[in-house]
Coordinates of C-alpha atoms and ligand atoms in Angstrom, one line a residue:
X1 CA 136.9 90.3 93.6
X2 CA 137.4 92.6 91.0
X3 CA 134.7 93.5 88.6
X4 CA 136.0 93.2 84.8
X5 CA 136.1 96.2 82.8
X6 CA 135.4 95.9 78.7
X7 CA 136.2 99.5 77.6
X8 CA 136.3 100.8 73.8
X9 CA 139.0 103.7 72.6
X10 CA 137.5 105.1 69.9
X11 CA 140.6 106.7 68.7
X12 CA 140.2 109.0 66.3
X13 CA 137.2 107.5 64.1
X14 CA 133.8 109.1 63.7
X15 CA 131.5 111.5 62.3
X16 CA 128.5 112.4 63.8
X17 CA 126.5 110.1 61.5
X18 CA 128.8 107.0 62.3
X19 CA 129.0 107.9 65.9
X20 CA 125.2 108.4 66.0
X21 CA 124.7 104.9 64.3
X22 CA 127.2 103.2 66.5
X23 CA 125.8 104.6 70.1
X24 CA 122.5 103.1 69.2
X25 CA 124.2 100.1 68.5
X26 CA 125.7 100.0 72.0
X27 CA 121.8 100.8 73.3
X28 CA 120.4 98.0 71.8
X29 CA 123.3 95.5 73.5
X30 CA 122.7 93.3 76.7
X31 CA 125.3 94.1 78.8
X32 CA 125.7 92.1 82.3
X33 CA 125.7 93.6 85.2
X34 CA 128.4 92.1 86.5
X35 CA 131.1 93.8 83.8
X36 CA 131.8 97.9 83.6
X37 CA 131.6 98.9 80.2
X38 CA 133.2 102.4 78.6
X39 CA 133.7 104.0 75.4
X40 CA 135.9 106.4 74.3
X41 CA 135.0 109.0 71.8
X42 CA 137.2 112.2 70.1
X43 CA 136.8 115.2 72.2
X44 CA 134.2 116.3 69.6
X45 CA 132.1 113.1 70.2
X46 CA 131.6 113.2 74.6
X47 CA 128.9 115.0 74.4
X48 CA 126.9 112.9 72.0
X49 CA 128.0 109.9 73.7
X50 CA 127.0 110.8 76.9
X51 CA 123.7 112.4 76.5
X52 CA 122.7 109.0 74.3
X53 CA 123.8 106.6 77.2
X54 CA 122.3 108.8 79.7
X55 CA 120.0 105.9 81.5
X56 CA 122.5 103.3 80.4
X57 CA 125.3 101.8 82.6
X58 CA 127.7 102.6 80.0
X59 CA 130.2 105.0 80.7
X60 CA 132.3 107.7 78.8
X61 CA 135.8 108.9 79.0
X62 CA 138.6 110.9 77.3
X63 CA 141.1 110.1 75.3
X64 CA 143.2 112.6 76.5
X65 CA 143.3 115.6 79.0
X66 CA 145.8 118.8 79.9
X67 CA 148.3 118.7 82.4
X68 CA 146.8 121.1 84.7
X69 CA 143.4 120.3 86.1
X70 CA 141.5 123.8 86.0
X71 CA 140.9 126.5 83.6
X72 CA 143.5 128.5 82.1
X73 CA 145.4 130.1 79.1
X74 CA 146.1 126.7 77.4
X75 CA 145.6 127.1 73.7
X76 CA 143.7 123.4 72.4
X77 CA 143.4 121.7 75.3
X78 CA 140.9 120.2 77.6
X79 CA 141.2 120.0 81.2
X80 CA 140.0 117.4 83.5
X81 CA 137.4 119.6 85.0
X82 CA 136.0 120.3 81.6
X83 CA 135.8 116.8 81.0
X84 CA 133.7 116.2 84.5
X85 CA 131.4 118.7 83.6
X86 CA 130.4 116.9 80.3
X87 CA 130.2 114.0 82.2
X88 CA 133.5 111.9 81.4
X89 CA 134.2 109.2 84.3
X90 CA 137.3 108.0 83.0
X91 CA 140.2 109.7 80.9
X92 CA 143.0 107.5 79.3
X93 CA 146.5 108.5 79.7
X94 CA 150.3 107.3 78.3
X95 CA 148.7 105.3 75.2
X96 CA 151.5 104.3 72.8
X97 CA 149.9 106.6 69.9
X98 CA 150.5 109.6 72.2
X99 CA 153.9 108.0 73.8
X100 CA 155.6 107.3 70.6
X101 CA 153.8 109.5 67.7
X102 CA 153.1 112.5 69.7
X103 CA 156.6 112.4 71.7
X104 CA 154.3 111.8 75.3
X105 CA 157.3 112.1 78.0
X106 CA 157.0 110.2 81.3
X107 CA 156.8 113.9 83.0
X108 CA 153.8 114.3 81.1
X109 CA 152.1 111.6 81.6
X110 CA 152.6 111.8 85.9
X111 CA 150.7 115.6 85.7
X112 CA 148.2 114.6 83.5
X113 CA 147.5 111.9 85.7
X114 CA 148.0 113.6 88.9
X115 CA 145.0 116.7 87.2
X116 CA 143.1 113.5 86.2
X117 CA 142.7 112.4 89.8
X118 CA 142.5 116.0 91.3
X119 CA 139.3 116.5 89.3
X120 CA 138.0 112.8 89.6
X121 CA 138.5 111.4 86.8
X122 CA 139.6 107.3 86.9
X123 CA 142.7 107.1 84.8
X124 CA 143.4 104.5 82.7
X125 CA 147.4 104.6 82.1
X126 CA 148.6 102.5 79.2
X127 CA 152.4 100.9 79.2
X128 CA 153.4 97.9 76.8
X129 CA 156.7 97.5 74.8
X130 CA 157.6 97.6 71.1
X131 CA 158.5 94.5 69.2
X132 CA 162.4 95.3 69.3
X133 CA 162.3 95.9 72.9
X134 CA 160.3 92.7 73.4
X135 CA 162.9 90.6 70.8
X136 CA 165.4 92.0 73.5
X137 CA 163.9 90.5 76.5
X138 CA 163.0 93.7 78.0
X139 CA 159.4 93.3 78.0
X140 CA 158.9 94.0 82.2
X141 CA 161.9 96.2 82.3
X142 CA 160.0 98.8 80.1
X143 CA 156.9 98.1 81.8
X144 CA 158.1 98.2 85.1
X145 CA 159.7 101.9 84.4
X146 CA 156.5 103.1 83.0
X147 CA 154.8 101.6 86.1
X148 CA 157.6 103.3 88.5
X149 CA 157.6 106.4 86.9
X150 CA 154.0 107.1 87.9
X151 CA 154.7 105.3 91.5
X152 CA 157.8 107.2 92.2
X153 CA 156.3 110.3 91.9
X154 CA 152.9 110.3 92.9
X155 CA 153.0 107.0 95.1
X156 CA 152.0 103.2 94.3
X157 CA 148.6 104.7 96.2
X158 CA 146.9 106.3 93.5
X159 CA 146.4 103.3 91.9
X160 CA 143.5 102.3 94.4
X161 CA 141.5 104.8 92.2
X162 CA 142.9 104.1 89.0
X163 CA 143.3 101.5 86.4
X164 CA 146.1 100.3 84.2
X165 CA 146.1 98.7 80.4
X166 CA 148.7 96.3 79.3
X167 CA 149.1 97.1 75.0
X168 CA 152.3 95.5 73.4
X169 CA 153.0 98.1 71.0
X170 CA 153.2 95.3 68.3
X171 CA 150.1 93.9 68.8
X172 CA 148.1 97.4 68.5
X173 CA 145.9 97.5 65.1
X174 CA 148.0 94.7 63.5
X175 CA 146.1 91.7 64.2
X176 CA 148.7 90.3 66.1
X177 CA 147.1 89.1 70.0
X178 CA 149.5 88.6 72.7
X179 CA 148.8 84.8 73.2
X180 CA 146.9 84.5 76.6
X181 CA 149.9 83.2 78.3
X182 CA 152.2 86.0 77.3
X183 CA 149.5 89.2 78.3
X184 CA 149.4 87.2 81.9
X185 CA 153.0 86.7 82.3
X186 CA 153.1 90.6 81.7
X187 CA 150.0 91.2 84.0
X188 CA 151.3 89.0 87.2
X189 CA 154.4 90.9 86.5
X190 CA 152.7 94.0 86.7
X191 CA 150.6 93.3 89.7
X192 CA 153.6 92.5 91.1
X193 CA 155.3 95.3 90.8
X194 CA 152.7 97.5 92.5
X195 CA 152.4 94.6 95.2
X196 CA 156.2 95.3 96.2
X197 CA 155.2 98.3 97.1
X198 CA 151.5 97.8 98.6
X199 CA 150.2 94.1 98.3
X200 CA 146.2 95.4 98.7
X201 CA 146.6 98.1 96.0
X202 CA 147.8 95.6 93.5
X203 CA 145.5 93.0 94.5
X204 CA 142.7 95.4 93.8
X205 CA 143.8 97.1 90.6
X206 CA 142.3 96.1 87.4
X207 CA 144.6 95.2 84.8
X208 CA 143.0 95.5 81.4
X209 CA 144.5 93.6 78.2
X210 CA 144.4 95.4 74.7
X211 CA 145.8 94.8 71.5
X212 CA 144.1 93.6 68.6
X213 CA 141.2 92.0 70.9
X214 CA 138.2 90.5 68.8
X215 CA 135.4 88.6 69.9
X216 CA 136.9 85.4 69.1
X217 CA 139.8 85.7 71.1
X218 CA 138.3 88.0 74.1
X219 CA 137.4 84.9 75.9
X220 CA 140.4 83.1 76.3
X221 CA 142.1 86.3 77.7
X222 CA 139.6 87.5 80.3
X223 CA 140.0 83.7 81.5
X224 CA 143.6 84.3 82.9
X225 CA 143.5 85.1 86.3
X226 CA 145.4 88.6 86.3
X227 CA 143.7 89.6 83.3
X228 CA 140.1 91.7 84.2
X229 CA 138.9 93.2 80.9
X230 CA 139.9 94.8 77.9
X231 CA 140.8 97.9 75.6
X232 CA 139.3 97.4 72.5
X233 CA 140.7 99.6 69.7
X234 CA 139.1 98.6 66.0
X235 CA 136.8 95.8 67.7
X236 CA 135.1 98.7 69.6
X237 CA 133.4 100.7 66.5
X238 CA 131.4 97.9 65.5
X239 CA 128.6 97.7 68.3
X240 CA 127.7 94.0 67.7
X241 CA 131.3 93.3 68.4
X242 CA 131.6 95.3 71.2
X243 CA 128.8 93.7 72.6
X244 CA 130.1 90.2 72.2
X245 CA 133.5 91.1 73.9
X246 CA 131.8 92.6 76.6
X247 CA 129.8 89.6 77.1
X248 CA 133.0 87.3 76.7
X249 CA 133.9 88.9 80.1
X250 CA 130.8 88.7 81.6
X251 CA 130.7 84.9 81.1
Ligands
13P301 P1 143.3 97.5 68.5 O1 142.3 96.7 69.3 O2 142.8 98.1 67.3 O3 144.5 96.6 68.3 O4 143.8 98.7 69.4 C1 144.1 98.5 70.7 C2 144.3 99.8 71.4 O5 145.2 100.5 71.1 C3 143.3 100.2 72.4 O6 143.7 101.3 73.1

């Protein structure tokens, strides 16, 4: 069985003020046992984040990391081992912000991963397609070579300790939800894509859904059976929300 996963990216939102506000929100939420819940704050914000949920089975990750795992001469960046030490769990990598905006190449994406795993971190790699590419019918040939492109180099292993977010690039921020039946199609595809490769790793991976995710549609997505959890964008800085799609999965 695997356990659903309700995680929040932050993005870049917050001051200290509204991040202070919304961590005690997320204190005073019921959360079941039986779902892993995660935030993701700014750089800036881990620290707050994780000395107010200290006690709480909440955890905290990055939104980003270098491509080299230790210290060095890297002007503005933040290495996984840095992010260990403040006490990140998790670190997500490939989101289409970075892909597309900030010009993220596949290269990229396989060493920051690889320096995620080397220092412990749980990565959380993003694929999904645009709009155009899905109007083309090349939904699961994108996400198959954004799937391969981590598997080809690093192997279809490293996804036993790692965990993998389908986001259609049209559905991010625009109040547009995949409909249940079109984020599973994706996901079975997904899962089998890794299972070609090694059935038990894709049986235990944990595919998370996330584009435009509210509590009134959560439910109806973590219902399908290769769907386990969600990355909450804008639904995720309002703690009473959060709470309610993180219950959704725990139902
Ligand atoms: P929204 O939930 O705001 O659509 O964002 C989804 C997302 O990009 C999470 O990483």
């Amino acid at each position: 069985m695997r356990r659903l996963m309700v995680a929040g990216n932050w993005k870049m939102n917050g001051t200290r003020a509204s991040v202070a506000e919304l961590l005690k929100g997320l204190k005073s939420q019921e959360f079941s046992a039986t779902v892993e819940v995660a935030i993701f704050p700014t750089f800036l914000h881990v620290n707050e984040a994780v000395e107010a949920l200290q006690g709480t089975s909440v955890k905290v990750g990055a939104q980003n990391l270098a491509t080299q795992s230790g210290p060095g001469a890297l002007t503005g960046e933040v290495s996984a081992s840095q992010l260990t030490d403040a006490g990140c769990t998790l670190v997500l990598i490939g989101h289409s912000e970075r892909r597309q905006l900030l010009g993220e190449a596949e290269s990229v994406l396989v060493e920051k991963f690889k320096a995620a795993q080397e220092a412990g971190l749980v990565p959380v790699l993003c694929v999904g397609e645009t709009l155009a590419e899905r109007e083309a019918d090349q939904t699961f040939d994108v996400v198959g070579a954004q799937l391969d492109s981590i598997m080809d180099s690093l192997g279809v292993e490293v996804f036993s300790r790692a965990v993998i977010a389908y986001e259609p690039v049209w559905a991010i921020g625009t109040g547009l939800t995949a409909t249940p039946e079109q984020a599973q199609d994706v996901h079975h595809a997904i899962r089998a894509r890794l299972a070609a490769r090694n059935a038990e790793v894709a049986q235990g991976v944990r595919l998370l859904y996330g584009g435009s995710v509210k509590a009134a549609n959560a439910a109806e997505l973590f219902r399908m059976p290769d769907i386990d959890g969600g990355l909450i964008g804008g639904a995720s800085l309002n703690a009473d929300e959060f709470g309610a799609i993180c219950r959704a999965a725990g139902n």
